[in-house]
mmCIF file of C-alpha atoms in Angstrom:
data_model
loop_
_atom_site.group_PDB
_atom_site.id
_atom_site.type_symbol
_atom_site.label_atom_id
_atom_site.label_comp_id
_atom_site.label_asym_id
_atom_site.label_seq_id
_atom_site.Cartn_x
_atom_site.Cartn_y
_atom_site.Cartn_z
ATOM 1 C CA UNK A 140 0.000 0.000 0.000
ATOM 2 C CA UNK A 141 0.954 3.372 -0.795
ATOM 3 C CA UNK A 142 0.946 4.894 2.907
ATOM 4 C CA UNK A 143 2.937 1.512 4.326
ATOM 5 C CA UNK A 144 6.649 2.880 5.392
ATOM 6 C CA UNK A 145 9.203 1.604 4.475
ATOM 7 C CA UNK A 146 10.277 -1.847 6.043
ATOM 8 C CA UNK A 147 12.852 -1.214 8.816
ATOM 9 C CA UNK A 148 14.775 -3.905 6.987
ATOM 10 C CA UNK A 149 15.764 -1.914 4.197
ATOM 11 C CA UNK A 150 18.026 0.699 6.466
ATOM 12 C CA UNK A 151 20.980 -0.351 7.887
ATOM 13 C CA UNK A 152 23.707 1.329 10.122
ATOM 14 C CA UNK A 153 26.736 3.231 7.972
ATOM 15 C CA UNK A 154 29.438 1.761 9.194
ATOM 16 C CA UNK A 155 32.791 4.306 9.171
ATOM 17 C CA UNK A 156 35.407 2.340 8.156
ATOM 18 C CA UNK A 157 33.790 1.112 4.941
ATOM 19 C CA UNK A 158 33.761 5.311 3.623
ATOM 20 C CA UNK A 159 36.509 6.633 2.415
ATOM 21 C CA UNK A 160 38.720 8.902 4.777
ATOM 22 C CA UNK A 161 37.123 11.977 4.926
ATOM 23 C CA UNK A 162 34.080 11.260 3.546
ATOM 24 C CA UNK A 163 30.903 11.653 5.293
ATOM 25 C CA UNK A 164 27.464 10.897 4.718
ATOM 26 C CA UNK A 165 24.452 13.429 4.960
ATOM 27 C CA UNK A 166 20.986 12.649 5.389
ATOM 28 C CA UNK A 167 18.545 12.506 2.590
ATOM 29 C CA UNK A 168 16.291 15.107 4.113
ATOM 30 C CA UNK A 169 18.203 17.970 6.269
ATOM 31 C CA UNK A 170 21.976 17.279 5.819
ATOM 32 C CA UNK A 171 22.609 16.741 8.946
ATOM 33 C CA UNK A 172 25.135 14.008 9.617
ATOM 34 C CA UNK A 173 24.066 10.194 8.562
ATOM 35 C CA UNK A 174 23.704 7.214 10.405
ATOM 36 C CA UNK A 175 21.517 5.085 8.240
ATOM 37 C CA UNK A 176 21.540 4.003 4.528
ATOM 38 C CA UNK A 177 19.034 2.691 2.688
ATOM 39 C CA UNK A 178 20.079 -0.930 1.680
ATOM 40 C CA UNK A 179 18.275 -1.039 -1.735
ATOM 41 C CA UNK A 180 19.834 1.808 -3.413
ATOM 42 C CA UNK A 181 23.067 1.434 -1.253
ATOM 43 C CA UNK A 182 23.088 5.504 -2.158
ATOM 44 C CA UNK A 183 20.364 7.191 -0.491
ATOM 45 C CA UNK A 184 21.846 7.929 3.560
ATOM 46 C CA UNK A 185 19.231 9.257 7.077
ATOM 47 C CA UNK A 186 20.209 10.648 10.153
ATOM 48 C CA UNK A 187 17.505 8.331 11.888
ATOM 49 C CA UNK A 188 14.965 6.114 10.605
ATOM 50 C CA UNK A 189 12.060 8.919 11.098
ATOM 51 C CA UNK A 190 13.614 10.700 8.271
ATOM 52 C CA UNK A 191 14.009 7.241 6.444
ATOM 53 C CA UNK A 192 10.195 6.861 6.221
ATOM 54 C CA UNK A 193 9.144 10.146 5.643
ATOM 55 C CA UNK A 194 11.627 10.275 2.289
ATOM 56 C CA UNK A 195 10.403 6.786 1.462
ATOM 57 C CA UNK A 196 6.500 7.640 1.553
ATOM 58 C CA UNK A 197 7.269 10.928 0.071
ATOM 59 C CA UNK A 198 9.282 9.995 -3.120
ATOM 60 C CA UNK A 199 12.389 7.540 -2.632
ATOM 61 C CA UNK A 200 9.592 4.379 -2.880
ATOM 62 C CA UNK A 201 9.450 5.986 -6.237
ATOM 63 C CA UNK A 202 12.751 6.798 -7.490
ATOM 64 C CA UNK A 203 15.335 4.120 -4.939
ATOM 65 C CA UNK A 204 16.657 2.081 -8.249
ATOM 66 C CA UNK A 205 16.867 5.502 -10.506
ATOM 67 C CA UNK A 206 18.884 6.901 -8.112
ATOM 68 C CA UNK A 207 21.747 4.262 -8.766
ATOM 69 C CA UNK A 208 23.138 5.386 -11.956
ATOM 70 C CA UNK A 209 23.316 8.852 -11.010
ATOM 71 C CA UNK A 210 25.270 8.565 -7.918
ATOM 72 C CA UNK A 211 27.434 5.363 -8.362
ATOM 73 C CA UNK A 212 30.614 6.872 -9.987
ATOM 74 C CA UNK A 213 31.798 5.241 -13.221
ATOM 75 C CA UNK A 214 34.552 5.483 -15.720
ATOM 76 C CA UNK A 215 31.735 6.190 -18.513
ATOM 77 C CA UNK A 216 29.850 8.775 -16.253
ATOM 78 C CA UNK A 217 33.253 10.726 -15.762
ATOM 79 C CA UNK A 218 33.282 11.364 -19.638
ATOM 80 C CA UNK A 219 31.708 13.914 -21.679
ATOM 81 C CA UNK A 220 28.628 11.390 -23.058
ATOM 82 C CA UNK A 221 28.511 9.860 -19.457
ATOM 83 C CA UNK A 222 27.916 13.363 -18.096
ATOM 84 C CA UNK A 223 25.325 14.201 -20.641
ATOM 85 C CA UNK A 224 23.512 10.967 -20.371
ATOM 86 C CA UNK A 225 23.347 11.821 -16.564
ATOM 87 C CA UNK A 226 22.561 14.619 -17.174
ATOM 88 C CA UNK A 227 19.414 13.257 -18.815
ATOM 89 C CA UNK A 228 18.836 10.974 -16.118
ATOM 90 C CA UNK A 229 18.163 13.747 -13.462
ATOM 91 C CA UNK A 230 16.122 16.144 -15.501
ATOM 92 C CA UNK A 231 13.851 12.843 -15.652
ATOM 93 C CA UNK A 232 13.625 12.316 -11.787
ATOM 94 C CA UNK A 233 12.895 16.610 -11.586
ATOM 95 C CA UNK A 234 9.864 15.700 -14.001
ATOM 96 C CA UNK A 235 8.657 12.804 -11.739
ATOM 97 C CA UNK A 236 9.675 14.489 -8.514
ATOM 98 C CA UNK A 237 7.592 17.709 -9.815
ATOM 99 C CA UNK A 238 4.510 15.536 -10.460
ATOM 100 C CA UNK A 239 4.423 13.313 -7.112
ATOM 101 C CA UNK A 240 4.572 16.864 -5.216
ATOM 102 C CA UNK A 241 2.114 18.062 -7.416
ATOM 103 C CA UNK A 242 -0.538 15.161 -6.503
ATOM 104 C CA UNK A 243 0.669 14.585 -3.237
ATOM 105 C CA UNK A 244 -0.493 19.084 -2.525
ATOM 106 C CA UNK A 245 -3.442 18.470 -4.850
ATOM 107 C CA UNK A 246 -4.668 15.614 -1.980
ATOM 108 C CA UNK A 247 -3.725 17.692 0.660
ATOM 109 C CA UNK A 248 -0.961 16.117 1.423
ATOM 110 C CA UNK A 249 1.371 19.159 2.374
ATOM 111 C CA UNK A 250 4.216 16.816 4.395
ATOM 112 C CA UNK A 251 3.937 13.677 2.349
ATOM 113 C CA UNK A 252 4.943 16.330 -0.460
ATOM 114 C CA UNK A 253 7.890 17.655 1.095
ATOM 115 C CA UNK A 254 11.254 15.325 0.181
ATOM 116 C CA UNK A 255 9.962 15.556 -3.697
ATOM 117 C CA UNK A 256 9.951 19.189 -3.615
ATOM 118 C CA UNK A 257 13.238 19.250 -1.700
ATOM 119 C CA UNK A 258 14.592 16.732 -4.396
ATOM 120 C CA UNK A 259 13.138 18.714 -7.003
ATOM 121 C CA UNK A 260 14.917 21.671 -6.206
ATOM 122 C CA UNK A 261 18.312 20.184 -5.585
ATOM 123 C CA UNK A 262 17.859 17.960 -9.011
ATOM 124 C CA UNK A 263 17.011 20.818 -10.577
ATOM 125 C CA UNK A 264 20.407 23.076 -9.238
ATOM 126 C CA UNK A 265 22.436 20.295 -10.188
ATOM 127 C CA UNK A 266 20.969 20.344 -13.776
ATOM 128 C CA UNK A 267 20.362 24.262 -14.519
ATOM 129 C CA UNK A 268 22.895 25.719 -11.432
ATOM 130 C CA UNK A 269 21.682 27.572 -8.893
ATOM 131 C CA UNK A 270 19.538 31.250 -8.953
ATOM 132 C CA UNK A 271 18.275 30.511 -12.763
ATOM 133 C CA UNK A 272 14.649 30.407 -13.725
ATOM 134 C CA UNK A 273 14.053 26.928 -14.044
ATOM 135 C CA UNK A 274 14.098 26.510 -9.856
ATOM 136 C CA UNK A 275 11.038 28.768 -9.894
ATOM 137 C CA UNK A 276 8.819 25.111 -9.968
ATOM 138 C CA UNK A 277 10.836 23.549 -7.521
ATOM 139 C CA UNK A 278 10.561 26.762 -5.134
ATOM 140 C CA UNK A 279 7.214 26.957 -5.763
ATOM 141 C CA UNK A 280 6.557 23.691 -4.931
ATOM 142 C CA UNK A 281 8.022 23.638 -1.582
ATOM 143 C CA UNK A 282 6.413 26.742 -1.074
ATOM 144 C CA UNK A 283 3.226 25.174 -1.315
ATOM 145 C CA UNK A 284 4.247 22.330 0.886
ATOM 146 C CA UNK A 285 5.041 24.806 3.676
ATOM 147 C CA UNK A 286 2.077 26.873 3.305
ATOM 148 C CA UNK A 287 -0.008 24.129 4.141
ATOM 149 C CA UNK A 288 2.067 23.397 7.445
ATOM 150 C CA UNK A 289 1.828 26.717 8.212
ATOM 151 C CA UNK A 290 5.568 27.822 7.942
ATOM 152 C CA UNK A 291 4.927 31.536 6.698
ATOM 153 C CA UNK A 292 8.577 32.620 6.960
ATOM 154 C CA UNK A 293 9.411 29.775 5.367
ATOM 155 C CA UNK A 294 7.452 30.626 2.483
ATOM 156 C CA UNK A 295 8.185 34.129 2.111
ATOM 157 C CA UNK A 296 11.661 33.500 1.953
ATOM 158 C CA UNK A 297 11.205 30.458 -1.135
ATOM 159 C CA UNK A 298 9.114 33.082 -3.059
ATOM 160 C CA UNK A 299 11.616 35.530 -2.555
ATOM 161 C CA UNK A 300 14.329 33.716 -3.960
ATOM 162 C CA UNK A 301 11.571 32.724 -6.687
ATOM 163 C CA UNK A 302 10.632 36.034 -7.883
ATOM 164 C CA UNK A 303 14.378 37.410 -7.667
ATOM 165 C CA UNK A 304 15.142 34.227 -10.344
ATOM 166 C CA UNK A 305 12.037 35.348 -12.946
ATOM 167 C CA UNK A 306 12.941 39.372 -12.458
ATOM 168 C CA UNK A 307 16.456 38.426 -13.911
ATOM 169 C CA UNK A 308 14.677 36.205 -16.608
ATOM 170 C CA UNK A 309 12.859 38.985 -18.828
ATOM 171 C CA UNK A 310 11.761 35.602 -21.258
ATOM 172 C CA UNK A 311 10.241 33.905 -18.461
ATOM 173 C CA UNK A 312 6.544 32.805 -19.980
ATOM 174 C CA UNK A 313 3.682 33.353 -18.492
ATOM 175 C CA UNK A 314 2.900 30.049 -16.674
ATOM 176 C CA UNK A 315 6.141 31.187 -14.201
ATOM 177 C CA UNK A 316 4.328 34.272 -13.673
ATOM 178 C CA UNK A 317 0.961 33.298 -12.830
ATOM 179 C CA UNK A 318 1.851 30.213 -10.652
ATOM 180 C CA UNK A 319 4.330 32.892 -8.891
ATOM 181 C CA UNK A 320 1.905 35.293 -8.965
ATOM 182 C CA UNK A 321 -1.062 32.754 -7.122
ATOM 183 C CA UNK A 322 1.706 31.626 -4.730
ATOM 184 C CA UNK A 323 2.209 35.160 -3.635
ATOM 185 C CA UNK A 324 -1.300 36.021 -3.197
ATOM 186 C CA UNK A 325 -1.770 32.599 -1.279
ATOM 187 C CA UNK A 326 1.123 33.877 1.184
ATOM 188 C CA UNK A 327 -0.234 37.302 1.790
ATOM 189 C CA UNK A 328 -3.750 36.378 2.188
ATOM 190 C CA UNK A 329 -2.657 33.989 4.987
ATOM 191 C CA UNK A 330 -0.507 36.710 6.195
ATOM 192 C CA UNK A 331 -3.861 39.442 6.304
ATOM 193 C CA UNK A 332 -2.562 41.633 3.624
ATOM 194 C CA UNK A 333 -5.424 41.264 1.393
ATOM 195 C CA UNK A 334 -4.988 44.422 -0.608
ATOM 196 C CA UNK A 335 -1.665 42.763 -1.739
ATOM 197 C CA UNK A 336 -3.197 39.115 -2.001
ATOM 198 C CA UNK A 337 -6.067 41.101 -4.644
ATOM 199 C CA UNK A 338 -2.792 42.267 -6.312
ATOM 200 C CA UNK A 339 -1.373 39.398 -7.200
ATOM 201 C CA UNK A 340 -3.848 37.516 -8.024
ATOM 202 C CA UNK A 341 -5.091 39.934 -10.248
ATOM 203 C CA UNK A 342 -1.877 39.367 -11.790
ATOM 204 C CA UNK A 343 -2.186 35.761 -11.929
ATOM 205 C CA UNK A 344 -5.547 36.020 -13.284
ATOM 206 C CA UNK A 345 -4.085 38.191 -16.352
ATOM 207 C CA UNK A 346 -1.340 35.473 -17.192
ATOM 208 C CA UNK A 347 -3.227 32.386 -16.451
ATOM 209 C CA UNK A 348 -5.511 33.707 -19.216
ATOM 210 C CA UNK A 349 -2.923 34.868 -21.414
ATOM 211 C CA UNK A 350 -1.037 31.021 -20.744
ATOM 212 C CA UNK A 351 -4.323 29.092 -21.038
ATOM 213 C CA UNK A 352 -7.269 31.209 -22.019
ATOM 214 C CA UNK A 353 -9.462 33.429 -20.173
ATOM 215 C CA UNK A 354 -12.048 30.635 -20.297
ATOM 216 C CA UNK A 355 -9.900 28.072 -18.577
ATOM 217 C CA UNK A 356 -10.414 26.355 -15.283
ATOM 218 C CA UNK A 357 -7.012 27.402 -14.818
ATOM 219 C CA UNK A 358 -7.568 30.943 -14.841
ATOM 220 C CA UNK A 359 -10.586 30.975 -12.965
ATOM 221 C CA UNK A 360 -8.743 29.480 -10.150
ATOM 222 C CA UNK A 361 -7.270 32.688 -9.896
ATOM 223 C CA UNK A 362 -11.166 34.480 -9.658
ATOM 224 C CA UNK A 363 -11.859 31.913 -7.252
ATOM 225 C CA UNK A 364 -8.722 32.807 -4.609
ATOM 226 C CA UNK A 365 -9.764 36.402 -5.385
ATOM 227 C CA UNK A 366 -13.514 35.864 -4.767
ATOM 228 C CA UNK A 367 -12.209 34.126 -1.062
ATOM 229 C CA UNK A 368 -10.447 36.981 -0.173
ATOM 230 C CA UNK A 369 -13.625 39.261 -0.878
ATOM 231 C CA UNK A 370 -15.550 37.085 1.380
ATOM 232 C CA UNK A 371 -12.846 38.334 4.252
ATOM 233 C CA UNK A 372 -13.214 41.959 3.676
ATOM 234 C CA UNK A 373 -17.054 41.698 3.888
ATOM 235 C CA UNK A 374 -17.874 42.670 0.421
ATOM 236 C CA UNK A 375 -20.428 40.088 -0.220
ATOM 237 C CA UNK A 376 -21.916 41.098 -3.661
ATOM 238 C CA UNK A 377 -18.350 40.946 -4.961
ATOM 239 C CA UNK A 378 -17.625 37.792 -3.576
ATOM 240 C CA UNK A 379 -20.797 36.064 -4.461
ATOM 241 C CA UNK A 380 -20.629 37.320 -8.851
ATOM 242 C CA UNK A 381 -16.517 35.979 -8.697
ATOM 243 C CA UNK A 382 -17.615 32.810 -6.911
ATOM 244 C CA UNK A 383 -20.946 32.914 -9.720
ATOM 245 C CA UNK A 384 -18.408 32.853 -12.302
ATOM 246 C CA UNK A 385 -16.082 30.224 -11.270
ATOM 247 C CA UNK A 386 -19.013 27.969 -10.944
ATOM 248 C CA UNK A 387 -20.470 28.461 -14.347
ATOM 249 C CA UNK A 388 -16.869 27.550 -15.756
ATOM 250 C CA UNK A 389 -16.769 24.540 -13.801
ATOM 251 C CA UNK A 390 -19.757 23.781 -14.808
ATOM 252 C CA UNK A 391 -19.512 23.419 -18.647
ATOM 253 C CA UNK A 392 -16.150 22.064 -18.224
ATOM 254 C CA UNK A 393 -17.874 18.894 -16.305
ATOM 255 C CA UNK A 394 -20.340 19.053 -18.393
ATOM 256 C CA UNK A 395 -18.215 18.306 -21.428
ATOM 257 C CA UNK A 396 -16.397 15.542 -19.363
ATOM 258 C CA UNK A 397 -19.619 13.811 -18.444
ATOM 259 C CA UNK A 398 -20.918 13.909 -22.304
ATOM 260 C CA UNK A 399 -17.446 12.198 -23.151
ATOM 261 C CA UNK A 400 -17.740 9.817 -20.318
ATOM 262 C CA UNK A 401 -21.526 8.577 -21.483
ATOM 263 C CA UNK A 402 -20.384 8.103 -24.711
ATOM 264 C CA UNK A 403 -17.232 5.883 -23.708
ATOM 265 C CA UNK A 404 -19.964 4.108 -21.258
ATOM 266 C CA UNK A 405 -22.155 3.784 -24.477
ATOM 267 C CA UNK A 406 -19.677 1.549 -26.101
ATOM 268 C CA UNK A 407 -18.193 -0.136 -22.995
ATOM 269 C CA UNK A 408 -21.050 -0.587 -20.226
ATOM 270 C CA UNK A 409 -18.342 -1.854 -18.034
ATOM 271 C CA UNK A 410 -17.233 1.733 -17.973
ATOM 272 C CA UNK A 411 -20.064 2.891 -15.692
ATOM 273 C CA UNK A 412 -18.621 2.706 -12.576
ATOM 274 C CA UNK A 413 -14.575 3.598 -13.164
ATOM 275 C CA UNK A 414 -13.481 6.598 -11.833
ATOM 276 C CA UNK A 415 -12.581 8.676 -15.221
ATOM 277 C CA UNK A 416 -11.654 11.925 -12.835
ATOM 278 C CA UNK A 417 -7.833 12.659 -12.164
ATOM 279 C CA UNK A 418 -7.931 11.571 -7.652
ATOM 280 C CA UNK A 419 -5.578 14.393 -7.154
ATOM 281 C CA UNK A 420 -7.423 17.468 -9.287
ATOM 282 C CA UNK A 421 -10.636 15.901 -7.903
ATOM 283 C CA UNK A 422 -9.904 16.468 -4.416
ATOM 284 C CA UNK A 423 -8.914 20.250 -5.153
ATOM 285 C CA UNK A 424 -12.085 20.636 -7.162
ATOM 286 C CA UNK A 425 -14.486 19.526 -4.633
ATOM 287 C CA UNK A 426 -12.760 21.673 -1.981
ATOM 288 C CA UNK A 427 -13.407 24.957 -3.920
ATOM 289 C CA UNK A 428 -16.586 23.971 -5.616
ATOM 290 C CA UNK A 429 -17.859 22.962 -1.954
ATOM 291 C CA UNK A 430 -16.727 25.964 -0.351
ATOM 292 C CA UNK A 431 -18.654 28.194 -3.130
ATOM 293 C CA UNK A 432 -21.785 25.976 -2.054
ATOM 294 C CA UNK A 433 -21.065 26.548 1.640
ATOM 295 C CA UNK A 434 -20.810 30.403 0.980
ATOM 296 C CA UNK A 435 -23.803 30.471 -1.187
ATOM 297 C CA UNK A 436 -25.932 28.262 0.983
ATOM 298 C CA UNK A 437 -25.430 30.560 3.839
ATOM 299 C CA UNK A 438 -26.131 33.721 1.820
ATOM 300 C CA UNK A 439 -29.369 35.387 3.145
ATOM 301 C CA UNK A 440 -30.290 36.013 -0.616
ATOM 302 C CA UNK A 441 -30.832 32.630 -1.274
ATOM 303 C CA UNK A 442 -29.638 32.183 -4.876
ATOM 304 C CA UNK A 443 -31.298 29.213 -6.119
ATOM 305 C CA UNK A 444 -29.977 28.837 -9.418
ATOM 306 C CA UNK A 445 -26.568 29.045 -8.045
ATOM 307 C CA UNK A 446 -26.987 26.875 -5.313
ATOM 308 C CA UNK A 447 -28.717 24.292 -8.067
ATOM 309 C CA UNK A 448 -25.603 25.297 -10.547
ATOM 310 C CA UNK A 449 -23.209 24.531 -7.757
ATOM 311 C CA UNK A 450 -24.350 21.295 -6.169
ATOM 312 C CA UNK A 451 -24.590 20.207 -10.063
ATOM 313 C CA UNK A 452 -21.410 20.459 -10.385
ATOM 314 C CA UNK A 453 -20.368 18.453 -7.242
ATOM 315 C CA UNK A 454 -22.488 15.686 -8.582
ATOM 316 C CA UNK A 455 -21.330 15.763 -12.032
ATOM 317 C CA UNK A 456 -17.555 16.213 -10.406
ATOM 318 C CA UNK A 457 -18.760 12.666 -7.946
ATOM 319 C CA UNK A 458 -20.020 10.917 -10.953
ATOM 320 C CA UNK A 459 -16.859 11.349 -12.631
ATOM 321 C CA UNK A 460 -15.521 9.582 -9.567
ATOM 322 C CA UNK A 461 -17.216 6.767 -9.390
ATOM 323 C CA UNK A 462 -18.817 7.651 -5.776
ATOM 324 C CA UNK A 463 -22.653 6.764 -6.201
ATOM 325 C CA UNK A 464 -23.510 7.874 -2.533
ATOM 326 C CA UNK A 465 -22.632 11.792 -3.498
ATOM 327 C CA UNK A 466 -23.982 12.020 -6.353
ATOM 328 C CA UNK A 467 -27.330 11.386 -5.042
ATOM 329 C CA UNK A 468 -26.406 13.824 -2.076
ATOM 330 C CA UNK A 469 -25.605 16.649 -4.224
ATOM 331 C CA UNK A 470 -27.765 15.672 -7.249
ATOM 332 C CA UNK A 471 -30.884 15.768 -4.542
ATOM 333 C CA UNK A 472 -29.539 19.269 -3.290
ATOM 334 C CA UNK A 473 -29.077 20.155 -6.959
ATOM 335 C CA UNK A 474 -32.927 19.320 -7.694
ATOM 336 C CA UNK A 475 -34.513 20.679 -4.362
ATOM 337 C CA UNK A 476 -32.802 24.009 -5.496
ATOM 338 C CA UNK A 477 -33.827 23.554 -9.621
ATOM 339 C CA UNK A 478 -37.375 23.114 -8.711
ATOM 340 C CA UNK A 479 -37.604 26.394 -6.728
ATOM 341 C CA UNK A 480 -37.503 28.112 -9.854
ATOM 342 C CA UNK A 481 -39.856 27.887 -12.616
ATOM 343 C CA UNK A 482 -38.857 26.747 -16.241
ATOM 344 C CA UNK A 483 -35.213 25.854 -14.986
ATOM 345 C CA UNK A 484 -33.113 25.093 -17.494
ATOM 346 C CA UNK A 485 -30.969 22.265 -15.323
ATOM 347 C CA UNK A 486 -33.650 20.480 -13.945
ATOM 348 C CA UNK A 487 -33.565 17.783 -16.941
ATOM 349 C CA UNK A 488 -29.951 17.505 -16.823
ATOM 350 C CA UNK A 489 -29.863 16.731 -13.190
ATOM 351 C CA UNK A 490 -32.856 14.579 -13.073
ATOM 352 C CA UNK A 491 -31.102 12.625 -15.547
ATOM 353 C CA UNK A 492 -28.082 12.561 -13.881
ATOM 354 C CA UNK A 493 -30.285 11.131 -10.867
ATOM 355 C CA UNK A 494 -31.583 8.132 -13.230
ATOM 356 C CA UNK A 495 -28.280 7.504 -14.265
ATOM 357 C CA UNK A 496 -26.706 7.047 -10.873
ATOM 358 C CA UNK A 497 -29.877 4.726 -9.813
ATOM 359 C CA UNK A 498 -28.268 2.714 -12.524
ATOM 360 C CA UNK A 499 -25.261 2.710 -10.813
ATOM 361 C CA UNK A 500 -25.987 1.871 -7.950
ATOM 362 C CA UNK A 501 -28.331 -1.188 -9.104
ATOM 363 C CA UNK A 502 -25.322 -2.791 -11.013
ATOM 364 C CA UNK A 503 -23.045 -2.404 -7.792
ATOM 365 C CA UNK A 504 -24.958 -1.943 -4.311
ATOM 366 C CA UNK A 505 -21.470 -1.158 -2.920
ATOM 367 C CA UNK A 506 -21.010 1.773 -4.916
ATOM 368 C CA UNK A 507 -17.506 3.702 -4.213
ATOM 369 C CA UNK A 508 -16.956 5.854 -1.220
ATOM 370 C CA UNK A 509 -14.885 7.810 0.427
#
């Protein structure tokens, strides 16, 4: 299973007279002084064996046998082509790296995402030296990490070093800028400065569209960090249209996913019930989409056809996922809200939704669940 450590078998003692003289051994995680080495890469070294299991459930389950190559000396990898091919080798374990802290912050999973990002970031020094553009990912990534532990200073001083890289990098593009840009407003609107937090991600709003379109999910996640930090000021009305917006978005974007999905279900029946919804995006995307029904829910003004639009979503978003049990939860809330005003134009699309999850849940009665 994923979450299992790693077995305590796999660690063993470093023993002093085997290393060179001089040489010593620093832990995976914080460089202190090792004591431990993992025994299936032989090249991978812990100070103690809690740092063992956090690296292994973070990312060296993942990467232990790539590692070898790269940091077993050889008369080949001393060479020009040796160095290139290594070269190669650790640009591929920043991609992978990149994407395990990517899902692992998508799930929540701030400290499980940790050792990639930190491997990330030295990977990517090794490969592009340090203070150049191409860290900004790797920084932003353990930002992100930290942010969600709560280690503020921490994270001003990452996105510090992150925004000093892209101001010396006039070409940077303008997916750097916008994920700098939303990290930035993240960090101040945890910090209280909203005014600056509306800054930036005004800012990352502008390139997230110009990156992906001013249609995209992506950019909208910008509208919806903005629309939060409304909500703290007070200002309601504001709050509510941004939120408004980043649900109708949603909405035709799962829309178009379901349509697909019926029509792959339509030639394979045995379809019905597998997840087709990314885990890690899914649990972002019902986080947001649930706090917009939360905030609209509680809204004295009632908005029905929000509320309906909203609660749509979540049940298209659960269908997608395979989870039977919240789709009639939020397709029920969905309807209640549809029927409360006349001549809707959702209340066939989620009453169908409805009949189609009955279906589900007649071909499995153990439909999945959280």
């Amino acid at each position: 299973m994923e979450n299992e450590p790693q077995d305590s078998r796999t660690t063993s003692k470093i023993i002093p007279l085997a290393l060179p003289k001089g040489t010593e051994k620093l832990c995976e995680l914080c460089q202190r002084r090792a004591h431990l080495q993992c025994t299936e890469c032989r090249v991978t070294f812990y100070c103690d064996a809690e740092h063992q299991q956090a690296d292994w459930l973070g990312i060296h389950k993942r990467i232990c046998q790539l590692l070898v190559p790269i940091r077993t000396p050889t008369l080949f990898s001393l060479q020009q082509a040796g160095r290139v091919e290594t070269q190669l080798k650790k640009a591929e374990l920043i991609e992978i790296c990149r994407l395990v802290a990517e899902s692992k912050l998508s799930e929540g999973k701030h400290q499980e995402a940790l050792p990639a990002a930190q491997f990330c970031l030295r990977c990517s020094i090794d490969v592009h030296g340090p203070s150049t553009v191409q860290l900004v990912p790797a920084y932003l990534l353990l930002a992100d990490a930290n942010m969600g532990m709560g280690n503020l200073t921490l994270v001003a001083e990452l996105l510090s070093q992150a925004e000093w890289a892209v101001l010396k990098s006039p070409e940077c593009g303008h997916a750097v800028h916008h994920r700098l840009h939303r990290s930035l407003g993240r960090l101040h609107a945890a910090t209280g400065n909203l005014e600056a937090a509306l800054l930036n991600f005004a800012n990352d709003i502008y390139f997230a569209s110009e990156e992906y379109g001013l249609d995209s999910t992506v950019t909208y996640g910008g509208y919806f960090l903005m629309a939060d930090v409304f909500a703290k000021q007070g200002k309601m009305p504001i709050a509510h249209s941004l939120y408004s917006g980043v649900a109708h978005v949603w909405h035709s974007h799962l829309a178009k996913l379901l349509k697909t999905h019926i029509e792959n279900v339509q030639k394979d029946p045995n379809l019905l019930l597998e997840p087709s919804f990314d885990k890690a995006q899914q649990v972002e995307v019902d986080e947001m989409l649930t706090t917009i029904l939360e905030f609209v829910q509680n809204d004295p003004r009632k908005d029905s056809a929000v509320i309906a639009l909203v609660a749509h979503c979540l049940a298209m978003l659960w269908f997608l996922g395979g989870d039977a049990r919240k789709v009639l939860g939020f397709g029920s809330t969905a309807l209640q809200a549809s029927q409360l005003i006349p001549n809707y134009d959702l209340t066939v699309s989620i009453q169908g939704l409805l009949q189609l999850v009955q279906t589900m849940v007649q071909t499995d009665p153990h439909p999945h669940s959280d």
